[in-house]
Coordinates of C-alpha atoms and ligand atoms in Angstrom, one line a residue:
M1 CA 10.9 -20.3 -23.0
N2 CA 11.7 -16.8 -21.6
K3 CA 12.9 -16.7 -18.0
G4 CA 13.4 -13.8 -15.6
I5 CA 13.4 -12.7 -12.0
I6 CA 10.0 -13.1 -10.5
G7 CA 10.9 -12.7 -6.8
L8 CA 13.6 -11.0 -4.7
G9 CA 14.4 -11.2 -1.0
T10 CA 17.2 -10.4 1.3
S11 CA 18.5 -11.0 4.9
L12 CA 20.7 -8.7 6.9
P13 CA 21.8 -9.3 10.5
S14 CA 20.4 -6.7 12.9
R15 CA 23.8 -5.8 14.5
R16 CA 25.4 -2.8 12.8
V17 CA 29.1 -2.3 13.4
T18 CA 30.5 1.1 12.5
N19 CA 34.0 2.1 11.6
E20 CA 34.4 3.8 15.0
D21 CA 33.4 0.5 16.7
L22 CA 36.3 -1.3 14.8
A23 CA 38.7 1.6 15.6
S24 CA 38.2 0.9 19.3
T25 CA 40.1 -2.4 18.9
L26 CA 42.1 -1.9 15.7
D27 CA 44.7 0.6 14.7
T28 CA 42.4 2.3 12.1
S29 CA 40.0 5.2 11.8
D30 CA 36.7 6.1 10.3
E31 CA 38.5 8.6 8.1
W32 CA 40.9 6.0 6.7
I33 CA 38.2 3.4 6.1
R34 CA 35.8 5.9 4.4
T35 CA 38.3 7.6 2.2
R36 CA 40.1 4.3 1.1
T37 CA 37.0 2.1 0.7
G38 CA 33.7 4.1 1.0
I39 CA 32.6 1.8 3.9
G40 CA 30.9 3.4 6.9
A41 CA 29.3 0.4 8.6
R42 CA 28.6 -3.3 8.1
R43 CA 26.1 -5.9 9.5
I44 CA 27.6 -8.7 11.6
A45 CA 25.7 -11.8 12.4
S46 CA 25.7 -13.2 16.0
D47 CA 27.5 -16.5 16.8
D48 CA 24.2 -18.5 16.7
I49 CA 23.5 -17.5 13.1
D50 CA 25.3 -19.2 10.2
V51 CA 25.3 -18.7 6.5
T52 CA 22.5 -21.2 6.0
D53 CA 20.2 -19.1 8.2
L54 CA 21.0 -15.9 6.2
A55 CA 20.4 -17.8 2.9
T56 CA 17.2 -19.4 4.1
E57 CA 15.7 -16.1 5.3
A58 CA 16.6 -14.4 2.0
A59 CA 15.1 -17.3 0.1
R60 CA 11.8 -17.3 2.2
N61 CA 11.5 -13.6 1.4
A62 CA 12.1 -14.1 -2.3
L63 CA 9.5 -17.0 -2.4
E64 CA 6.9 -14.8 -0.6
D65 CA 7.7 -12.0 -3.1
A66 CA 7.2 -14.4 -6.0
G67 CA 3.9 -15.7 -4.5
L68 CA 5.3 -19.3 -4.5
T69 CA 5.8 -22.0 -1.9
A70 CA 9.0 -24.0 -1.3
E71 CA 7.6 -27.1 -3.0
D72 CA 7.3 -25.1 -6.3
I73 CA 11.1 -24.8 -6.5
G74 CA 13.0 -27.2 -8.8
L75 CA 16.5 -25.9 -8.4
I76 CA 18.5 -24.2 -5.6
V77 CA 21.9 -22.7 -6.5
V78 CA 23.8 -20.9 -3.8
G79 CA 26.9 -18.8 -4.4
T80 CA 28.9 -18.7 -1.2
A81 CA 32.5 -18.8 0.1
T82 CA 31.6 -19.2 3.7
G83 CA 29.6 -22.5 3.8
R84 CA 30.9 -25.8 5.2
A85 CA 32.7 -28.2 2.8
F86 CA 29.7 -30.5 3.0
P87 CA 26.8 -30.7 3.1
S88 CA 26.4 -27.8 0.7
T89 CA 24.7 -24.6 2.0
A90 CA 22.1 -25.2 -0.7
C91 CA 21.1 -28.7 0.8
V92 CA 20.7 -27.2 4.2
V93 CA 18.6 -24.4 2.8
Q94 CA 16.5 -27.0 1.0
Q95 CA 15.9 -28.7 4.3
K96 CA 15.1 -25.5 6.2
L97 CA 12.7 -24.4 3.5
G98 CA 11.2 -27.8 2.9
A99 CA 11.9 -27.4 -0.8
L100 CA 11.9 -31.1 -1.3
N101 CA 11.3 -31.1 -5.1
A102 CA 14.5 -29.2 -5.7
T103 CA 18.0 -30.2 -6.8
A104 CA 20.4 -28.1 -4.7
F105 CA 24.1 -27.3 -4.8
D106 CA 26.7 -24.6 -4.2
I107 CA 28.8 -22.6 -6.5
S108 CA 32.4 -21.6 -5.5
A109 CA 33.3 -18.4 -7.3
A110 CA 33.8 -16.1 -4.3
C111 CA 32.5 -12.5 -4.9
S112 CA 31.4 -13.5 -8.4
G113 CA 29.3 -16.4 -7.0
F114 CA 25.9 -14.9 -7.5
I115 CA 26.5 -14.2 -11.2
F116 CA 27.9 -17.7 -11.7
A117 CA 24.9 -19.2 -9.9
L118 CA 22.5 -17.1 -12.0
Q119 CA 24.0 -18.3 -15.2
T120 CA 24.1 -21.9 -14.0
A121 CA 20.5 -21.8 -12.9
R122 CA 19.3 -20.2 -16.1
S123 CA 21.0 -22.9 -18.2
M124 CA 19.9 -25.8 -16.0
M125 CA 16.3 -24.5 -16.1
D126 CA 16.3 -25.2 -19.8
S127 CA 18.4 -28.4 -19.9
M128 CA 16.5 -30.0 -16.9
D129 CA 13.1 -28.5 -17.7
K130 CA 12.8 -26.7 -14.4
R131 CA 10.0 -24.2 -14.0
Y132 CA 11.2 -22.3 -10.9
A133 CA 14.7 -21.8 -9.5
L134 CA 16.1 -20.1 -6.4
V135 CA 19.4 -18.3 -6.9
I136 CA 21.1 -17.2 -3.6
G137 CA 24.2 -15.2 -2.7
A138 CA 24.9 -15.7 1.0
E139 CA 27.9 -15.0 3.2
K140 CA 29.0 -14.8 6.8
M141 CA 32.2 -13.1 6.0
S142 CA 32.7 -12.3 9.7
S143 CA 33.4 -16.0 10.4
I144 CA 36.5 -16.1 8.1
V145 CA 38.0 -12.7 8.9
D146 CA 41.0 -12.3 11.2
W147 CA 39.6 -9.6 13.5
S148 CA 43.2 -8.5 14.4
D149 CA 44.2 -7.8 10.8
R150 CA 43.2 -4.2 10.0
S151 CA 43.9 -4.6 6.3
T152 CA 41.0 -7.1 5.8
A153 CA 38.8 -6.9 8.9
I154 CA 37.4 -3.5 8.0
L155 CA 36.3 -4.6 4.6
F156 CA 33.7 -7.3 5.0
G157 CA 30.1 -7.7 6.2
D158 CA 27.4 -10.5 6.5
G159 CA 24.2 -10.9 4.5
A160 CA 22.3 -12.7 1.9
G161 CA 20.1 -12.0 -1.2
A162 CA 18.0 -14.4 -3.3
V163 CA 16.0 -14.3 -6.5
V164 CA 13.4 -16.6 -7.8
L165 CA 13.6 -17.3 -11.5
G166 CA 10.5 -18.3 -13.5
E167 CA 8.8 -18.1 -16.8
T168 CA 8.3 -14.5 -18.0
K169 CA 6.6 -12.8 -21.0
I170 CA 9.9 -11.3 -22.2
E171 CA 13.4 -12.7 -21.6
G172 CA 14.8 -11.3 -18.4
L173 CA 18.3 -12.8 -18.5
N174 CA 19.7 -11.5 -21.7
A175 CA 23.4 -12.2 -21.7
F176 CA 26.2 -13.4 -19.5
E177 CA 30.0 -12.9 -19.5
L178 CA 31.9 -15.1 -17.1
G179 CA 35.6 -15.9 -16.7
T180 CA 38.4 -16.9 -14.5
D181 CA 42.1 -16.6 -14.3
G182 CA 43.7 -19.1 -11.9
R183 CA 47.1 -17.4 -12.2
G184 CA 45.7 -14.9 -9.7
S185 CA 44.8 -17.6 -7.1
A186 CA 47.5 -16.4 -4.6
L187 CA 46.2 -12.8 -4.6
L188 CA 43.1 -13.5 -2.5
F189 CA 42.7 -16.8 -0.7
K190 CA 41.7 -18.6 2.5
E191 CA 43.6 -21.8 3.7
L192 CA 41.2 -24.4 5.1
D193 CA 41.7 -23.3 8.7
G194 CA 43.0 -19.8 8.1
P195 CA 41.5 -16.4 7.6
I196 CA 41.1 -14.3 4.4
E197 CA 44.4 -13.2 3.0
M198 CA 44.7 -10.6 0.3
N199 CA 47.1 -8.6 -1.8
G200 CA 44.8 -5.6 -1.8
R201 CA 46.7 -3.5 -4.3
E202 CA 46.9 -6.2 -7.0
V203 CA 43.2 -7.2 -6.5
F204 CA 42.4 -3.5 -6.8
K205 CA 44.3 -3.1 -10.1
F206 CA 42.6 -6.3 -11.5
A207 CA 39.1 -5.0 -10.5
V208 CA 39.6 -1.6 -12.0
R209 CA 40.6 -3.2 -15.3
K210 CA 38.1 -6.0 -15.4
L211 CA 34.9 -4.4 -14.2
P212 CA 34.5 -2.0 -17.2
E213 CA 35.7 -4.7 -19.6
I214 CA 33.0 -7.2 -18.6
V215 CA 30.3 -4.5 -18.5
E216 CA 31.1 -3.5 -22.1
K217 CA 31.3 -7.1 -23.2
V218 CA 28.0 -8.2 -21.7
V219 CA 26.2 -5.1 -23.1
E220 CA 27.5 -5.9 -26.5
K221 CA 26.5 -9.6 -26.2
A222 CA 22.9 -8.4 -25.3
G223 CA 22.8 -6.3 -28.4
D224 CA 22.4 -3.2 -26.3
T225 CA 24.4 0.1 -25.9
L226 CA 25.8 1.4 -22.7
A227 CA 23.6 4.6 -23.1
D228 CA 20.5 2.4 -23.0
V229 CA 21.4 0.6 -19.8
D230 CA 19.3 2.1 -17.0
L231 CA 21.3 0.8 -14.0
L232 CA 24.7 -0.6 -13.2
I233 CA 24.9 -2.8 -10.1
P234 CA 28.5 -3.6 -9.4
H235 CA 30.0 -5.9 -6.7
Q236 CA 30.6 -3.7 -3.7
A237 CA 34.2 -4.1 -2.8
N238 CA 35.5 -0.6 -2.8
L239 CA 33.9 2.7 -3.8
R240 CA 37.1 3.8 -5.6
I241 CA 36.8 0.7 -7.8
I242 CA 33.2 1.4 -8.6
D243 CA 34.0 5.1 -9.3
A244 CA 37.0 4.2 -11.5
A245 CA 34.9 1.7 -13.6
R246 CA 32.0 4.2 -13.9
E247 CA 34.3 6.9 -15.1
R248 CA 36.0 4.6 -17.6
L249 CA 32.6 3.6 -18.9
G250 CA 31.3 7.2 -19.0
I251 CA 28.2 6.2 -17.0
P252 CA 26.6 8.9 -14.8
E253 CA 26.8 8.5 -11.1
E254 CA 23.0 8.4 -10.7
K255 CA 22.8 5.1 -12.8
V256 CA 25.0 3.2 -10.3
I257 CA 23.7 1.5 -7.2
V258 CA 26.1 1.8 -4.2
T259 CA 25.5 0.0 -0.9
I260 CA 29.1 -0.4 0.3
D261 CA 28.6 2.5 2.8
E262 CA 26.2 0.5 4.9
H263 CA 26.9 -3.2 3.9
A264 CA 30.7 -3.2 3.3
N265 CA 31.8 -6.1 1.1
T266 CA 29.4 -9.1 1.5
S267 CA 31.0 -11.1 -1.3
A268 CA 28.5 -13.2 -3.2
A269 CA 25.6 -11.4 -1.4
S270 CA 26.5 -7.9 -2.5
I271 CA 24.8 -7.9 -5.9
P272 CA 21.4 -9.2 -4.8
L273 CA 21.5 -7.0 -1.7
A274 CA 22.1 -4.0 -4.0
L275 CA 19.3 -5.2 -6.3
Q276 CA 17.0 -4.9 -3.3
E277 CA 18.3 -1.4 -2.5
A278 CA 17.6 -0.4 -6.2
R279 CA 14.0 -1.8 -5.9
S280 CA 13.4 0.0 -2.6
Q281 CA 14.6 3.3 -4.2
G282 CA 11.9 2.7 -6.9
R283 CA 14.6 2.2 -9.5
L284 CA 13.4 -1.2 -10.8
R285 CA 10.3 -1.2 -13.0
Y286 CA 9.1 -3.7 -15.6
G287 CA 11.5 -3.4 -18.6
T288 CA 14.3 -1.6 -16.6
K289 CA 17.7 -2.7 -18.1
V290 CA 20.3 -3.6 -15.5
V291 CA 23.9 -4.8 -15.7
L292 CA 25.1 -6.8 -12.8
A293 CA 28.9 -7.1 -12.6
G294 CA 31.2 -8.9 -10.0
F295 CA 34.8 -9.9 -9.5
G296 CA 36.7 -11.7 -6.8
A297 CA 39.0 -14.5 -5.7
G298 CA 40.0 -17.1 -8.2
L299 CA 40.4 -14.7 -9.9
T300 CA 36.8 -14.8 -11.1
W301 CA 34.5 -12.3 -12.9
G302 CA 31.0 -12.3 -14.1
A303 CA 28.5 -9.9 -15.6
S304 CA 24.8 -10.3 -16.5
H305 CA 22.6 -8.0 -18.6
I306 CA 19.1 -8.4 -17.3
T307 CA 15.7 -6.9 -18.0
W308 CA 13.5 -6.4 -14.9
T309 CA 10.4 -8.6 -15.3
Q310 CA 8.5 -7.8 -12.1
G311 CA 5.8 -5.2 -11.9
E312 CA 3.3 -3.7 -14.3
E313 CA 4.1 -3.8 -18.0
Q314 CA 4.4 -0.2 -19.2
A315 CA 1.8 0.8 -21.9
Ligands
UT7_401 O1 35.7 -8.6 -3.0 C1 36.9 -9.1 -3.3 C2 37.8 -8.2 -4.0 N1 38.5 -7.4 -3.1 C3 38.8 -6.2 -3.5 O2 38.4 -5.7 -4.5 C4 39.7 -5.3 -2.6 C5 40.6 -4.5 -3.5 N2 41.6 -3.7 -2.7 C6 41.2 -2.7 -2.0 O3 40.1 -2.3 -1.9 C7 42.3 -1.8 -1.4 O4 43.6 -2.3 -1.8 C8 42.3 -1.8 0.2 C9 41.1 -1.1 0.7 C10 42.3 -3.3 0.7 C11 43.5 -1.2 0.7 O5 43.6 0.2 0.2 P1 45.0 0.7 -0.5 O6 44.8 2.1 -0.9 O7 45.4 -0.3 -1.5 O8 45.9 0.7 0.8 P2 47.3 -0.1 1.0 O9 47.0 -1.5 1.2 O10 48.2 0.3 -0.1 O11 47.8 0.6 2.4 C12 48.1 1.9 2.5 C13 48.5 2.2 3.9 C14 49.6 1.3 4.4 O12 50.4 2.0 5.3 P3 51.9 2.5 4.7 O13 52.6 1.2 4.3 O14 51.6 3.4 3.6 O15 52.5 3.1 5.9 C15 48.7 0.3 5.3 O16 49.5 -0.3 6.3 O17 47.4 2.1 4.8 C16 47.7 1.2 5.8 N3 46.5 0.5 6.2 C17 45.6 1.0 7.1 N4 45.6 2.2 7.8 C18 44.5 2.4 8.6 C19 46.0 -0.6 5.7 N5 44.8 -0.9 6.3 C20 44.5 0.1 7.1 C21 43.4 0.4 8.0 N6 43.5 1.5 8.7 N7 42.4 -0.4 8.1

């Protein structure tokens, strides 16, 4: 049975924190942050909002977009690095939504979490005979950042994005390419009670090498060519990484969705948030071919070749 995305929703905290705001307490500048990362601002959630609130709001919006109710959902998979150890973010989202017919659990794959969750949900919909699934990427990165460390504090933001998967006329989730390399586990990590720690230069080198590699692989797996891909939606960690990958792949700038200037790095939420941006720019139509590609702590990486299955079929 063909499956695809039939609903999309997001959640962004209202508080916008600019680079200048950060430069008032940190030894940094708008100029440094913009030129080294492409980031101009990020959304930061207030203390009374946690990652389950962001995830739930994104999920509600995705359900509304799909025209479904919470009871219709048979599976909830959340990619997150900022939930509690237990219960899972997905179980709390299940409770908040009242999605009592769902099986709910989290995926731990850091910034690649949304792609890992998408592949997992797609496979489980077949093996468990589930009609509808919610796949969520949600992060409150501000809760795990050391706000006195300029090398990491400037990079991250909060937010969530969710998609509803359901039966579609044509297949919407054409191919996946997922992988991990635990030898890089010390390059980007968080101890149980500590903040994010990162070897930025090494992660940067890994990302610049891995991103084009997985895009090429997933396009080949889907039996497609790079020239026929309409949009590339990469994880938003650094504009220089995105540009380097794009140049290596020979993809024109206008085919790449960039949100890092306003969202910063929202880890597992960055790809669904960028999907929403693509849709609001009118770039997602029925049949649009999109490659989603992420990378992050683990090390982990994941790409998905999708066909957009919402909207009117083109004649
Ligand atoms: O989503 C998870 C995956 N994460 C990533 O993909 C992140 C990958 N890494 C990066 O994006 C980049 O490595 C960073 C943006 C984190 C850092 O950029 P960089 O060009 O690698 O800078 P750097 O760490 O080599 O630091 C260059 C200089 C240093 O000063 P010296 O040693 O040259 O005097 C840093 O101390 O910039 C300094 N620096 C800053 N200066 C102003 C580091 N952070 C800042 C800052 N403001 N916020």
